Tab-separated table of C-alpha atoms and ligand atoms in Angstrom:
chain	number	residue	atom	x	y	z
A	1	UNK	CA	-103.504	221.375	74.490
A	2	UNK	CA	-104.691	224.864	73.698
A	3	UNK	CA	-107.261	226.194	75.459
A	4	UNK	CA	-109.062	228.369	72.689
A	5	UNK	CA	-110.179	224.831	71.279
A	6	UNK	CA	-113.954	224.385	70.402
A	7	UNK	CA	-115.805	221.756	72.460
A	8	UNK	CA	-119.189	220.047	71.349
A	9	UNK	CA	-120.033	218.389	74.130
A	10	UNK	CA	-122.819	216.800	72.622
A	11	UNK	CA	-121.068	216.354	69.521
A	12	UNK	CA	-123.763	217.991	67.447
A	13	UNK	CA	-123.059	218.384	64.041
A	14	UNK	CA	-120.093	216.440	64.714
A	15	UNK	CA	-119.429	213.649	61.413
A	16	UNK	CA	-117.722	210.811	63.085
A	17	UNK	CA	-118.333	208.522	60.374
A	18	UNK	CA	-118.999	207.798	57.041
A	19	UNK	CA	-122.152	205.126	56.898
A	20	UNK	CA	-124.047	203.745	53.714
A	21	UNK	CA	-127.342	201.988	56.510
A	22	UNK	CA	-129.321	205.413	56.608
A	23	UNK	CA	-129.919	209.053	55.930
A	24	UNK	CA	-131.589	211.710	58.340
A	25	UNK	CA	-131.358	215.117	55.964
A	26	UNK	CA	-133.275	218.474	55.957
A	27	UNK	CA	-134.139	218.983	52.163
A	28	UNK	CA	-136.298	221.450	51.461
A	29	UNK	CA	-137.478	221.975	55.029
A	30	UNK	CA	-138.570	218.417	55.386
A	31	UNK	CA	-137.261	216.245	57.017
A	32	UNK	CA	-136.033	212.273	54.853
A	33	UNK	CA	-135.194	209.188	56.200
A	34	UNK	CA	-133.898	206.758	54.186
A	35	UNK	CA	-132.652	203.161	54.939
A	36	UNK	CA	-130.001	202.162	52.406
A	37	UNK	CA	-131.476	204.609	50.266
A	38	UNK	CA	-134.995	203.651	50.418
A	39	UNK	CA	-137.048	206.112	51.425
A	40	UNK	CA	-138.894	205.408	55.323
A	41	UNK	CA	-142.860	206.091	54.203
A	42	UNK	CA	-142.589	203.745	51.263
A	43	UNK	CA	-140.696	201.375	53.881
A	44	UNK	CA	-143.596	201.744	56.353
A	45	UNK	CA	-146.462	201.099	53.496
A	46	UNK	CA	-144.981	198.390	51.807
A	47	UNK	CA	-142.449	196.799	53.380
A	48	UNK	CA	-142.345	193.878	56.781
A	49	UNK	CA	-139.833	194.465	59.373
A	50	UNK	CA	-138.344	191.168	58.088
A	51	UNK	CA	-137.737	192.766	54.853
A	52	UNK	CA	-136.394	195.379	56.246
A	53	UNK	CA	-133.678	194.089	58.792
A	54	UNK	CA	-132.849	192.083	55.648
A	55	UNK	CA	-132.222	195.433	53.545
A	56	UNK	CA	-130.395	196.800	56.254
A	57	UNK	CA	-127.796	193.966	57.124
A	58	UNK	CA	-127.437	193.484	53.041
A	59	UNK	CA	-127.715	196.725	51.428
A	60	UNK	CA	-130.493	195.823	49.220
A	61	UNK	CA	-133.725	194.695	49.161
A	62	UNK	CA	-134.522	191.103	48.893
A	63	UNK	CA	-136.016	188.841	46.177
A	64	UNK	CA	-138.932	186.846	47.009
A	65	UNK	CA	-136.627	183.571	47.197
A	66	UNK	CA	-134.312	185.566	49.590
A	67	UNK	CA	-136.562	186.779	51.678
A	68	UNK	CA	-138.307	183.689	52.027
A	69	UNK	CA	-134.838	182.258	53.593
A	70	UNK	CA	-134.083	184.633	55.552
A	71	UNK	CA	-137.540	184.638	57.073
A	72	UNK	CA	-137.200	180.762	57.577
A	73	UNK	CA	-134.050	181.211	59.189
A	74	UNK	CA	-135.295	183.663	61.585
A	75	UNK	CA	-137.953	181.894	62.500
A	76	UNK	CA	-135.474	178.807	63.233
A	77	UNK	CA	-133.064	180.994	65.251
A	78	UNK	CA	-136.248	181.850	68.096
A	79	UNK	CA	-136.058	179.675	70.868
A	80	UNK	CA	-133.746	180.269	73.691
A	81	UNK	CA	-131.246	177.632	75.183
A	82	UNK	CA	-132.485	176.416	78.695
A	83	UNK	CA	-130.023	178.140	79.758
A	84	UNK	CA	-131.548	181.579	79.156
A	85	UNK	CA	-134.761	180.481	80.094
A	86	UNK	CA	-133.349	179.532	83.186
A	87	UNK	CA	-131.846	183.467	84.177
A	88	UNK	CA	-135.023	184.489	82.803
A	89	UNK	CA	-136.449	182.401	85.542
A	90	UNK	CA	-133.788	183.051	88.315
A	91	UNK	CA	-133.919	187.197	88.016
A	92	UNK	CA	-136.065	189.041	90.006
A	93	UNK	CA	-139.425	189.630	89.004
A	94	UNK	CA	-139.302	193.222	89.378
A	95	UNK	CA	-135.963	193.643	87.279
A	96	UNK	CA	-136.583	196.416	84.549
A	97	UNK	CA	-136.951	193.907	81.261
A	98	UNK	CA	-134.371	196.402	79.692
A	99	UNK	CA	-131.639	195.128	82.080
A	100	UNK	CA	-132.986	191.666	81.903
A	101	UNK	CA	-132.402	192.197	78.020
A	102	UNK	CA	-128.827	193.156	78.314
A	103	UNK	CA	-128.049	190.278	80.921
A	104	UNK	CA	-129.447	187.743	78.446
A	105	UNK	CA	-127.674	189.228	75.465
A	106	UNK	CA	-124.334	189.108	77.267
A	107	UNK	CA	-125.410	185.750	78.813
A	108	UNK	CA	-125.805	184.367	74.953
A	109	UNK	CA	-122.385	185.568	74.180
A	110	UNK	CA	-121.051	183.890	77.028
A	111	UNK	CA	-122.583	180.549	75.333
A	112	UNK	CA	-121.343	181.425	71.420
A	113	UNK	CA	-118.017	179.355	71.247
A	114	UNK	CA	-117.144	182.060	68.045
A	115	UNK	CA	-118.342	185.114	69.668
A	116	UNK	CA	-114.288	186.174	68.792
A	117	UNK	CA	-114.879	186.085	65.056
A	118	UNK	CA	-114.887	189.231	64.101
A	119	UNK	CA	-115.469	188.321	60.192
A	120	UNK	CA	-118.669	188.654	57.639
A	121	UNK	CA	-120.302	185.444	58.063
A	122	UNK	CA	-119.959	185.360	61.492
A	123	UNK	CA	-121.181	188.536	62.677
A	124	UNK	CA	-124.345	187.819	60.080
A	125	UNK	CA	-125.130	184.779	62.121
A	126	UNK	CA	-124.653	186.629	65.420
A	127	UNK	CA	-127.156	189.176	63.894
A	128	UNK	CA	-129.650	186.920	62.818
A	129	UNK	CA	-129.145	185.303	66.051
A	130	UNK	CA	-129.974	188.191	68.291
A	131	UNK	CA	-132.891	189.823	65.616
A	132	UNK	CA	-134.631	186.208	65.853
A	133	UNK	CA	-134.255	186.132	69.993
A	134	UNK	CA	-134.999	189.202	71.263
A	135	UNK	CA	-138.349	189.057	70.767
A	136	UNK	CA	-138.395	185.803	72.511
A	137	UNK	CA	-136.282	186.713	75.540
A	138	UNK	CA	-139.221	189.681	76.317
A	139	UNK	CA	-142.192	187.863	75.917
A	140	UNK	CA	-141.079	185.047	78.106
A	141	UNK	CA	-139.722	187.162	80.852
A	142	UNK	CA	-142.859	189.048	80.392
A	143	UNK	CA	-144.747	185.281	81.015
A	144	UNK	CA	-142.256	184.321	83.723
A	145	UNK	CA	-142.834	187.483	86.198
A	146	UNK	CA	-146.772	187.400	85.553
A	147	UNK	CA	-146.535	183.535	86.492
A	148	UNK	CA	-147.817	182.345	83.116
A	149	UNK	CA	-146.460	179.469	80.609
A	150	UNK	CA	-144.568	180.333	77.953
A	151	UNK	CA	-146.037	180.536	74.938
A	152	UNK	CA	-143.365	179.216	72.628
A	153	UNK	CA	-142.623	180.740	69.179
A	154	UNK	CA	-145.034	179.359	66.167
A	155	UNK	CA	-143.194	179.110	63.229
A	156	UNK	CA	-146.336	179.682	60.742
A	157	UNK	CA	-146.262	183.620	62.076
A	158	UNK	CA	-144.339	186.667	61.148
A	159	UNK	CA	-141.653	188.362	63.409
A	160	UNK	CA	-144.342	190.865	65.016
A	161	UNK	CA	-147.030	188.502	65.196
A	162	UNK	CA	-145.260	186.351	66.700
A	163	UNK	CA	-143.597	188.438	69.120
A	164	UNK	CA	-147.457	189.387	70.588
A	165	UNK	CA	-148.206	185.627	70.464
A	166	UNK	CA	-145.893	184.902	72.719
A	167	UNK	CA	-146.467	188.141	75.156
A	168	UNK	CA	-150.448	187.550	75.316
A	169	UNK	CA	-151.116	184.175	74.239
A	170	UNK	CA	-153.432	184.538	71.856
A	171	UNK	CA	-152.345	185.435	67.865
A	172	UNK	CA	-153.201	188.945	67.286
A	173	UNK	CA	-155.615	190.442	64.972
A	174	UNK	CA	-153.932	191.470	61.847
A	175	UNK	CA	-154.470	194.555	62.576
A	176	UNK	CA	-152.194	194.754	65.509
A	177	UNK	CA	-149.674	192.543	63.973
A	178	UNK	CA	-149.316	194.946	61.045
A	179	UNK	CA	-149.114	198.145	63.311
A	180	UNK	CA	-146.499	196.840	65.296
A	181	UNK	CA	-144.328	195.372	62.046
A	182	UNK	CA	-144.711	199.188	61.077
A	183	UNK	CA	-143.725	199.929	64.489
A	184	UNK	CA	-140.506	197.790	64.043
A	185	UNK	CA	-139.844	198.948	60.887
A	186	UNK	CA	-139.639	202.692	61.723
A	187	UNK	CA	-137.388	201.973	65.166
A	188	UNK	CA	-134.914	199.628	62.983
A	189	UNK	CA	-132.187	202.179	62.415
A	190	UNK	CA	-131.797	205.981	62.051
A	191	UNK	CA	-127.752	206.773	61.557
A	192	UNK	CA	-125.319	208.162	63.968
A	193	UNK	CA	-128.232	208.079	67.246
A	194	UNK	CA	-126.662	207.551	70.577
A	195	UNK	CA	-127.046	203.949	71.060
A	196	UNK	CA	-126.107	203.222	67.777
A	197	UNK	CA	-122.480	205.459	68.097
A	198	UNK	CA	-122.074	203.100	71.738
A	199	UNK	CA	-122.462	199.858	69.632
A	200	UNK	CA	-119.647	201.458	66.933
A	201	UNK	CA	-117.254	202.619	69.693
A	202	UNK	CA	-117.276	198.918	70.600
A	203	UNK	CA	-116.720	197.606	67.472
A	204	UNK	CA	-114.335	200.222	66.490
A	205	UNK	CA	-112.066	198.589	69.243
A	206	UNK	CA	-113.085	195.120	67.865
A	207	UNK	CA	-114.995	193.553	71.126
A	208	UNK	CA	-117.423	190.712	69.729
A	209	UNK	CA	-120.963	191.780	68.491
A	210	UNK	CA	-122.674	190.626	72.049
A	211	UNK	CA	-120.248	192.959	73.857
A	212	UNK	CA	-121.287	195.879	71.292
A	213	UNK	CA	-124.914	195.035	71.024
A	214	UNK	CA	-124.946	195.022	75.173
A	215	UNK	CA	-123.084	198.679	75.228
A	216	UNK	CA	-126.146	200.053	72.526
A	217	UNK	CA	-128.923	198.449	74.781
A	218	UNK	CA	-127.758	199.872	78.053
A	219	UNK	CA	-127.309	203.153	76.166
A	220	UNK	CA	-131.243	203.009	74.859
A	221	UNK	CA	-132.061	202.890	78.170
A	222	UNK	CA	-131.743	206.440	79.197
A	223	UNK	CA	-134.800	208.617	79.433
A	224	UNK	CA	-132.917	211.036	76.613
A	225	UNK	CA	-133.179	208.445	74.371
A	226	UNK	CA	-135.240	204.915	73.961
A	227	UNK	CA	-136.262	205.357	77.788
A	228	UNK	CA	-138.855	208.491	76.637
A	229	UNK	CA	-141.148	206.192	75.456
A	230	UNK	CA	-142.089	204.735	78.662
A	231	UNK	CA	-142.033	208.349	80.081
A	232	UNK	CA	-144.502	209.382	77.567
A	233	UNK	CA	-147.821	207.054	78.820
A	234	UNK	CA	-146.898	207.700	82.084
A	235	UNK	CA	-147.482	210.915	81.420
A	236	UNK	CA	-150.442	210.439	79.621
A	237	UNK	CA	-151.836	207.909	82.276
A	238	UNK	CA	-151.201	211.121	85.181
A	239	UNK	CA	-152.578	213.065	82.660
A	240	UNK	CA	-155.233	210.817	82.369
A	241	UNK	CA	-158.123	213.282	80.427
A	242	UNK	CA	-157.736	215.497	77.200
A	243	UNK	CA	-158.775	218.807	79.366
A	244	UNK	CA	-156.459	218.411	81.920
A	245	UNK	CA	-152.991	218.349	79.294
A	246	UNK	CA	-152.475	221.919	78.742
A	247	UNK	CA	-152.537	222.481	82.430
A	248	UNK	CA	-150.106	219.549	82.821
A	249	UNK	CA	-147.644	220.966	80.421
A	250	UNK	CA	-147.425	224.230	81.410
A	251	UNK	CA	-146.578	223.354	85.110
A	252	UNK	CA	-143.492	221.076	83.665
A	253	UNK	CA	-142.525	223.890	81.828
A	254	UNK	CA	-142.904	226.179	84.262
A	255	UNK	CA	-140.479	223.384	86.424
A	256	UNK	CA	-138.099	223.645	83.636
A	257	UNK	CA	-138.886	220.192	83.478
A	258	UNK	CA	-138.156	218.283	80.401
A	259	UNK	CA	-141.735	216.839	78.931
A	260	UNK	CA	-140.663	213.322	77.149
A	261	UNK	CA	-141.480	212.710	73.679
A	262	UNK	CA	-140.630	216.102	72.329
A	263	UNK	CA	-137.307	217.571	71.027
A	264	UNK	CA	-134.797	216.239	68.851
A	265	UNK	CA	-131.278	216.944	68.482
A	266	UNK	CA	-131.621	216.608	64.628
A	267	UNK	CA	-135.076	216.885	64.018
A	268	UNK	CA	-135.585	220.557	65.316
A	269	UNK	CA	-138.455	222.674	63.799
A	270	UNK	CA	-139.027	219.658	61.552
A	271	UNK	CA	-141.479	217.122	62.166
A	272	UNK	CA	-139.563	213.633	62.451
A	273	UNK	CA	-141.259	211.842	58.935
A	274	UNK	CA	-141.801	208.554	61.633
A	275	UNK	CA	-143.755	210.798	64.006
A	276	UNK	CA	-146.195	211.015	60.684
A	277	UNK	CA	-145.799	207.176	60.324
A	278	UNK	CA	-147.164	206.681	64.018
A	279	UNK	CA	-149.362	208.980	64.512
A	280	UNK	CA	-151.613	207.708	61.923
A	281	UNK	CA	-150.566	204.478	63.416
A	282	UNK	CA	-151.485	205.896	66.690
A	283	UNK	CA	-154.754	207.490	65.735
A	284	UNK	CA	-156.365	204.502	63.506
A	285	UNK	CA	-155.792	201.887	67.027
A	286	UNK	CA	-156.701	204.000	69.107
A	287	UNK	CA	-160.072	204.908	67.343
A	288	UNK	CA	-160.445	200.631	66.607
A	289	UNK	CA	-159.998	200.287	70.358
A	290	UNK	CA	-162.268	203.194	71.443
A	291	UNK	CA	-158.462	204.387	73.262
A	292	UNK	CA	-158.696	207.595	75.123
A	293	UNK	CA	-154.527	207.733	74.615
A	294	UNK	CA	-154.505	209.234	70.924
A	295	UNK	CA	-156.745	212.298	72.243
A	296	UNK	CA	-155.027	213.063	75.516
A	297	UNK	CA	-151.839	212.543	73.524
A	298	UNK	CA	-153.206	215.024	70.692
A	299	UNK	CA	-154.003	217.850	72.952
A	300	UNK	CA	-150.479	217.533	74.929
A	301	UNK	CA	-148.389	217.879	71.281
A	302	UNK	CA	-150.565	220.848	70.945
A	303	UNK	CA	-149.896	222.740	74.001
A	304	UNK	CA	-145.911	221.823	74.170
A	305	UNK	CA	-146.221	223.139	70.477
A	306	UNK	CA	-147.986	226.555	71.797
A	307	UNK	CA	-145.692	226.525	74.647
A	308	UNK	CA	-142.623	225.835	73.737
A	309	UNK	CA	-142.121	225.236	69.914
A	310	UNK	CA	-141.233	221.763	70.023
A	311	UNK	CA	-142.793	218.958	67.965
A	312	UNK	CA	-143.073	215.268	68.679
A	313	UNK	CA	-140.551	212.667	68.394
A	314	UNK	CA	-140.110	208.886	67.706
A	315	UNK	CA	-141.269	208.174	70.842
A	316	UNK	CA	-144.431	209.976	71.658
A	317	UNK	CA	-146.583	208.162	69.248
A	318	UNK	CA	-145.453	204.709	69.661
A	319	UNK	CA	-146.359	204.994	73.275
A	320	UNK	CA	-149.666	205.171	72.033
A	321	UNK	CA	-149.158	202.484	69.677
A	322	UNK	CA	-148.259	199.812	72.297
A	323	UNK	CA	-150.603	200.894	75.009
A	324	UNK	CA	-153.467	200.493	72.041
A	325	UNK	CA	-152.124	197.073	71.523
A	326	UNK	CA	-151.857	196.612	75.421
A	327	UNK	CA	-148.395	196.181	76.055
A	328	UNK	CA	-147.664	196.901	79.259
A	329	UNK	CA	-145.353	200.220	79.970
A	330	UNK	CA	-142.011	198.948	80.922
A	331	UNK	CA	-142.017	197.061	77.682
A	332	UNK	CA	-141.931	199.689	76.011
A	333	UNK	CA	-138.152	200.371	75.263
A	334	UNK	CA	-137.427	196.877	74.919
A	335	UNK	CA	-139.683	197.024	71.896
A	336	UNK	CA	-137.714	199.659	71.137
A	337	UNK	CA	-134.329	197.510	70.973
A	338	UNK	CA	-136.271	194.615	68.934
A	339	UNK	CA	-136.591	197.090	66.085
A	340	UNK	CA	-133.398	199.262	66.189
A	341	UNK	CA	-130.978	195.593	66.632
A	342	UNK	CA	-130.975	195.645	63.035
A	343	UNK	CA	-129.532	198.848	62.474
A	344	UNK	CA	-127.466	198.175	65.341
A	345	UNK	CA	-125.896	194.905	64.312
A	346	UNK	CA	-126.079	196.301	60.698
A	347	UNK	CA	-123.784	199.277	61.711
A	348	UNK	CA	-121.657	196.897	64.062
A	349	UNK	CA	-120.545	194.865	60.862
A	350	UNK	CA	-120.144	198.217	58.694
A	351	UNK	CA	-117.709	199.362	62.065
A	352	UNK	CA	-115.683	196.380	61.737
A	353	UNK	CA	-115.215	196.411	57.868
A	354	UNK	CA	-113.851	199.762	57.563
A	355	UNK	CA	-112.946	200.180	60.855
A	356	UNK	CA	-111.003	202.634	62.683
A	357	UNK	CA	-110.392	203.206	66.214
A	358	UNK	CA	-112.952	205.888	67.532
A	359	UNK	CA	-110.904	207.996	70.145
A	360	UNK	CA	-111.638	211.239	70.246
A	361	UNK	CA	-110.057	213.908	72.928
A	362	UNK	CA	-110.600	215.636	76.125
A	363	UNK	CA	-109.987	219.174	77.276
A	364	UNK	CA	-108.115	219.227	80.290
A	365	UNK	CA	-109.777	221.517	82.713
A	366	UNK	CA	-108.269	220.548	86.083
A	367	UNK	CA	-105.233	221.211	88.161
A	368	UNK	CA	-101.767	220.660	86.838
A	369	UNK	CA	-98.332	219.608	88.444
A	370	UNK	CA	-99.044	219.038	91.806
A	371	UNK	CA	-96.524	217.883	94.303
A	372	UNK	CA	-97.608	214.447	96.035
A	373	UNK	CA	-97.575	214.676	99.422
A	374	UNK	CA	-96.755	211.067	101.493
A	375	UNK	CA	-99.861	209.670	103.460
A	376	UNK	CA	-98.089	210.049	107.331
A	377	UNK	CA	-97.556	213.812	106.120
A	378	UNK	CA	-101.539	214.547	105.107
A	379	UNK	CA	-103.013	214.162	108.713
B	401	SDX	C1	-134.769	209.259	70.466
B	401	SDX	O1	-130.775	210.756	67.969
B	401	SDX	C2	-131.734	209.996	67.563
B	401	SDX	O2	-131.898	209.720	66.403
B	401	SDX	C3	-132.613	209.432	68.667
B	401	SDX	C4	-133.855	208.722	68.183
B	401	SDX	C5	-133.514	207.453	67.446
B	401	SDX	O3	-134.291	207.048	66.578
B	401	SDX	O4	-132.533	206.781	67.855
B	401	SDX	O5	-134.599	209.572	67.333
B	401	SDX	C6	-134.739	208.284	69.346
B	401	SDX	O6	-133.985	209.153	71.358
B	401	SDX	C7	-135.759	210.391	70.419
B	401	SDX	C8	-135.584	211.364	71.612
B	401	SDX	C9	-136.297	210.779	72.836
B	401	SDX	N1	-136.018	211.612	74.029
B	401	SDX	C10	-136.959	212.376	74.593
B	401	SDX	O7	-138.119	212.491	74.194
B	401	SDX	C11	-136.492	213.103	75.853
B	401	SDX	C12	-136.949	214.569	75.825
B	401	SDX	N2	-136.209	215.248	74.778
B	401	SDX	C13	-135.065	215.995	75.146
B	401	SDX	O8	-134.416	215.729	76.303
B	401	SDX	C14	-134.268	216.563	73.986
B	401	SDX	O9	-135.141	217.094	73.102
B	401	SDX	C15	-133.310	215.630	73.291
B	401	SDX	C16	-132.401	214.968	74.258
B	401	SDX	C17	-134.042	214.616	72.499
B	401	SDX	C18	-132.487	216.486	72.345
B	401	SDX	O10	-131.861	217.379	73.131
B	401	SDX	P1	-130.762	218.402	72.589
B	401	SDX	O11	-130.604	218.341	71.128
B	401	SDX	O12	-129.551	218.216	73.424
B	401	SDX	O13	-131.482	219.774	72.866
B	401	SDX	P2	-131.179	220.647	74.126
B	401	SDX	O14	-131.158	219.777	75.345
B	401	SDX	O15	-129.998	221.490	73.816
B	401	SDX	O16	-132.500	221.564	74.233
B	401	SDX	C19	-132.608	222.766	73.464
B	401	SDX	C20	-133.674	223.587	74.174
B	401	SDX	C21	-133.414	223.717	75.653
B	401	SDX	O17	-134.068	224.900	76.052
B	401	SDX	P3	-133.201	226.141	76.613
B	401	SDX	O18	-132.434	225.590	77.796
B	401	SDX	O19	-132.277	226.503	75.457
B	401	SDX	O20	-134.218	227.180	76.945
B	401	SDX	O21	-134.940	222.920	74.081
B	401	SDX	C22	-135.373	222.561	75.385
B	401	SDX	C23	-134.151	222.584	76.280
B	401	SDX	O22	-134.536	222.836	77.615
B	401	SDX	N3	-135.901	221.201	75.282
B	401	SDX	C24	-136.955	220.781	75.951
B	401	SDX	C25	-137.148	219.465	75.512
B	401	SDX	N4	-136.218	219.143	74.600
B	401	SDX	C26	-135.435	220.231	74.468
B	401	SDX	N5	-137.737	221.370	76.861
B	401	SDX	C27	-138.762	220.631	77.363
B	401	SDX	N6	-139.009	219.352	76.982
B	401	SDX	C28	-138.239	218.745	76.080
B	401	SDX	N7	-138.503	217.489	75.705
């Protein structure tokens, strides 16, 4: 291969696929995010996360009869087979609920006789499947390692509400219900992010949708991606009063150190149009719960701003989000997942439609030609 080649080792700016789920573009010097062509702030105001995983999975939004059925369906795809329940049980209490999430996702494919079918109807099912039980599987691990019952789902409440039912016991306010629907709803899908481009290499090569979904949730994971959130209150909990963040910041910088929550490959003298979603999000809990986060977390955007340029991303707000609703921290990214498996399983079945292997190429950097040498003659 030639050596003069040009190498993006991040692949920015690299288009590895053509994808009709959403659009992250620059117009005008602000920044638009639309889901199947809708754009994300009227998603946010008007829409439910139900709505919206429907919109994404079926390209358009749903009528009221549709919706309805697909809500219903949801709601009758919730509960776990014993089986799950029973790893949920069996792993250690001090597993991170991220790699308990990925063990019962593969463990479900292990129990779907048709996890091979690669086709349309199928891989809706599979969807629905895993959109309706991921919630589930991190509120009742949640239960299990605190030594509580589970609260089992209750069909006569929404996707979000539900989901905090189950975590705390107790249906939520609809306050909190709404502001984490919105929450789902601006985490379910934003194009060609690095989880999402795991879950399409593993389609492109046809493995079933649990094997693809279990490659994007191990990829969340990392702190570069869905793993900032989590970062972000414990920084805010060292940080711990609104004086002290400037002081805070500049010391990581002066580390080199990366401060999590900030940057984004796409988004990059742009504000992210879901930062604006959250942070009013962020701001309205936080001032309902009498929250010190929003404050501490208002002066830290403004001295990495001064400092070093950058703005906030997806995941700096929503930290304060869930720590207003009192989630605790290392559920974080698995709330995460439970919004962004409908983009994922939506861009999973868009993979295997028009699919094409994904196999891009290396540059060869290291020795060539070498003579082997037997193992009595190498000492
Ligand atoms: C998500 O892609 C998506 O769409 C992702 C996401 C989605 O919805 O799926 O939006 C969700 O993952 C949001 C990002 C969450 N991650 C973090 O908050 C981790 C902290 N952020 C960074 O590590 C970084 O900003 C990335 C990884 C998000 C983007 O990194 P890039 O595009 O590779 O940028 P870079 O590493 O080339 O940095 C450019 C410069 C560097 O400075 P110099 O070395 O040139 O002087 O900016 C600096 C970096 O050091 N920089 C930071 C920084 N982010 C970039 N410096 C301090 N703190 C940071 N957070």
């Amino acid at each position: 291969m030639k050596m003069n080649v040009e190498i993006k080792e991040g692949l920015e700016g690299i288009i590895a696929c053509k994808t009709s789920i959403s659009r992250v573009d620059i117009e005008d010097g602000k920044a638009v995010l639309e889901y199947r062509g809708y754009n994300i702030h009227d998603l946010a105001r008007y829409s439910t996360y139900e709505e919206t995983a429907y919109l994404l999975l079926f390209g358009e939004l749903p009528t009221k009869k549709e919706l309805k059925a697909f809500e219903e369906e949801l709601k009758d795809l919730r509960d776990l087979p014993a089986q799950i329940i029973g790893l949920l049980t069996h792993l250690p209490p001090f597993t991170h609920p991220m790699v308990v999430l990925r063990t019962a996702i593969s463990y479900l494919g292990s129990m779907d006789k048709e996890k091979h079918f690669m086709d349309y109807e199928h891989s809706i099912q599979k969807a629905k499947s895993l959109i309706a039980k991921i919630p589930t599987i991190i509120a009742y691990f949640h239960r299990i390692r605190t030594g509580q019952n589970l609260v089992h789902p209750n069909p006569d409440l929404g996707h979000a509400e539900n989901f905090l039912y189950m975590l705390k016991g107790e249906v939520p306010d609809r306050i909190e219900a709404r502001a984490l629907d919105v929450d789902l709803i601006l985490h379910a899908d934003h194009e060609l992010n690095a989880s999402t481009f795991a879950a399409r290499i593993a389609a492109s090569t046809l493995a079933d949708m649990y094997a693809c979904v279990v490659a994007a949730t191990g990829t969340l994971m990392g702190p570069l991606h869905g793993g900032a959130a989590q970062k972000v209150i414990e920084m805010l909990r060292e940080i711990a009063v609104p004086w002290r963040a400037e002081e805070y910041v500049l010391k990581k910088l002066e580390r080199k150190e990366r401060i999590m929550g900030f940057g984004h490959r796409i988004y990059r003298n742009v504000m992210d149009p879901r930062t604006i979603e959250l942070r009013n999000l962020a701001k309205k809990l936080a001032k309902m719960k009498d929250s010190k986060w929003f404050e501490i977390a208002e002066e830290v955007a403004k001295a990495v701003y001064k400092h070093k340029g950058l703005l906030p991303n997806v995941d700096f707000y929503s930290a304060c989000v869930y720590a207003c609703l009192g989630i605790p921290d290392d559920l974080f990214i698995p709330i995460f997942a439970m919004g962004r498996i409908a983009g994922w399983t939506a861009h999973i079945i868009e993979q295997y439609v028009n699919n094409r292997l994904i196999r891009p190429r290396a540059l060869y950097i290291g020795e060539k030609g070498k003579k082997y040498i037997p193992l009595r003659e190498r000492g």
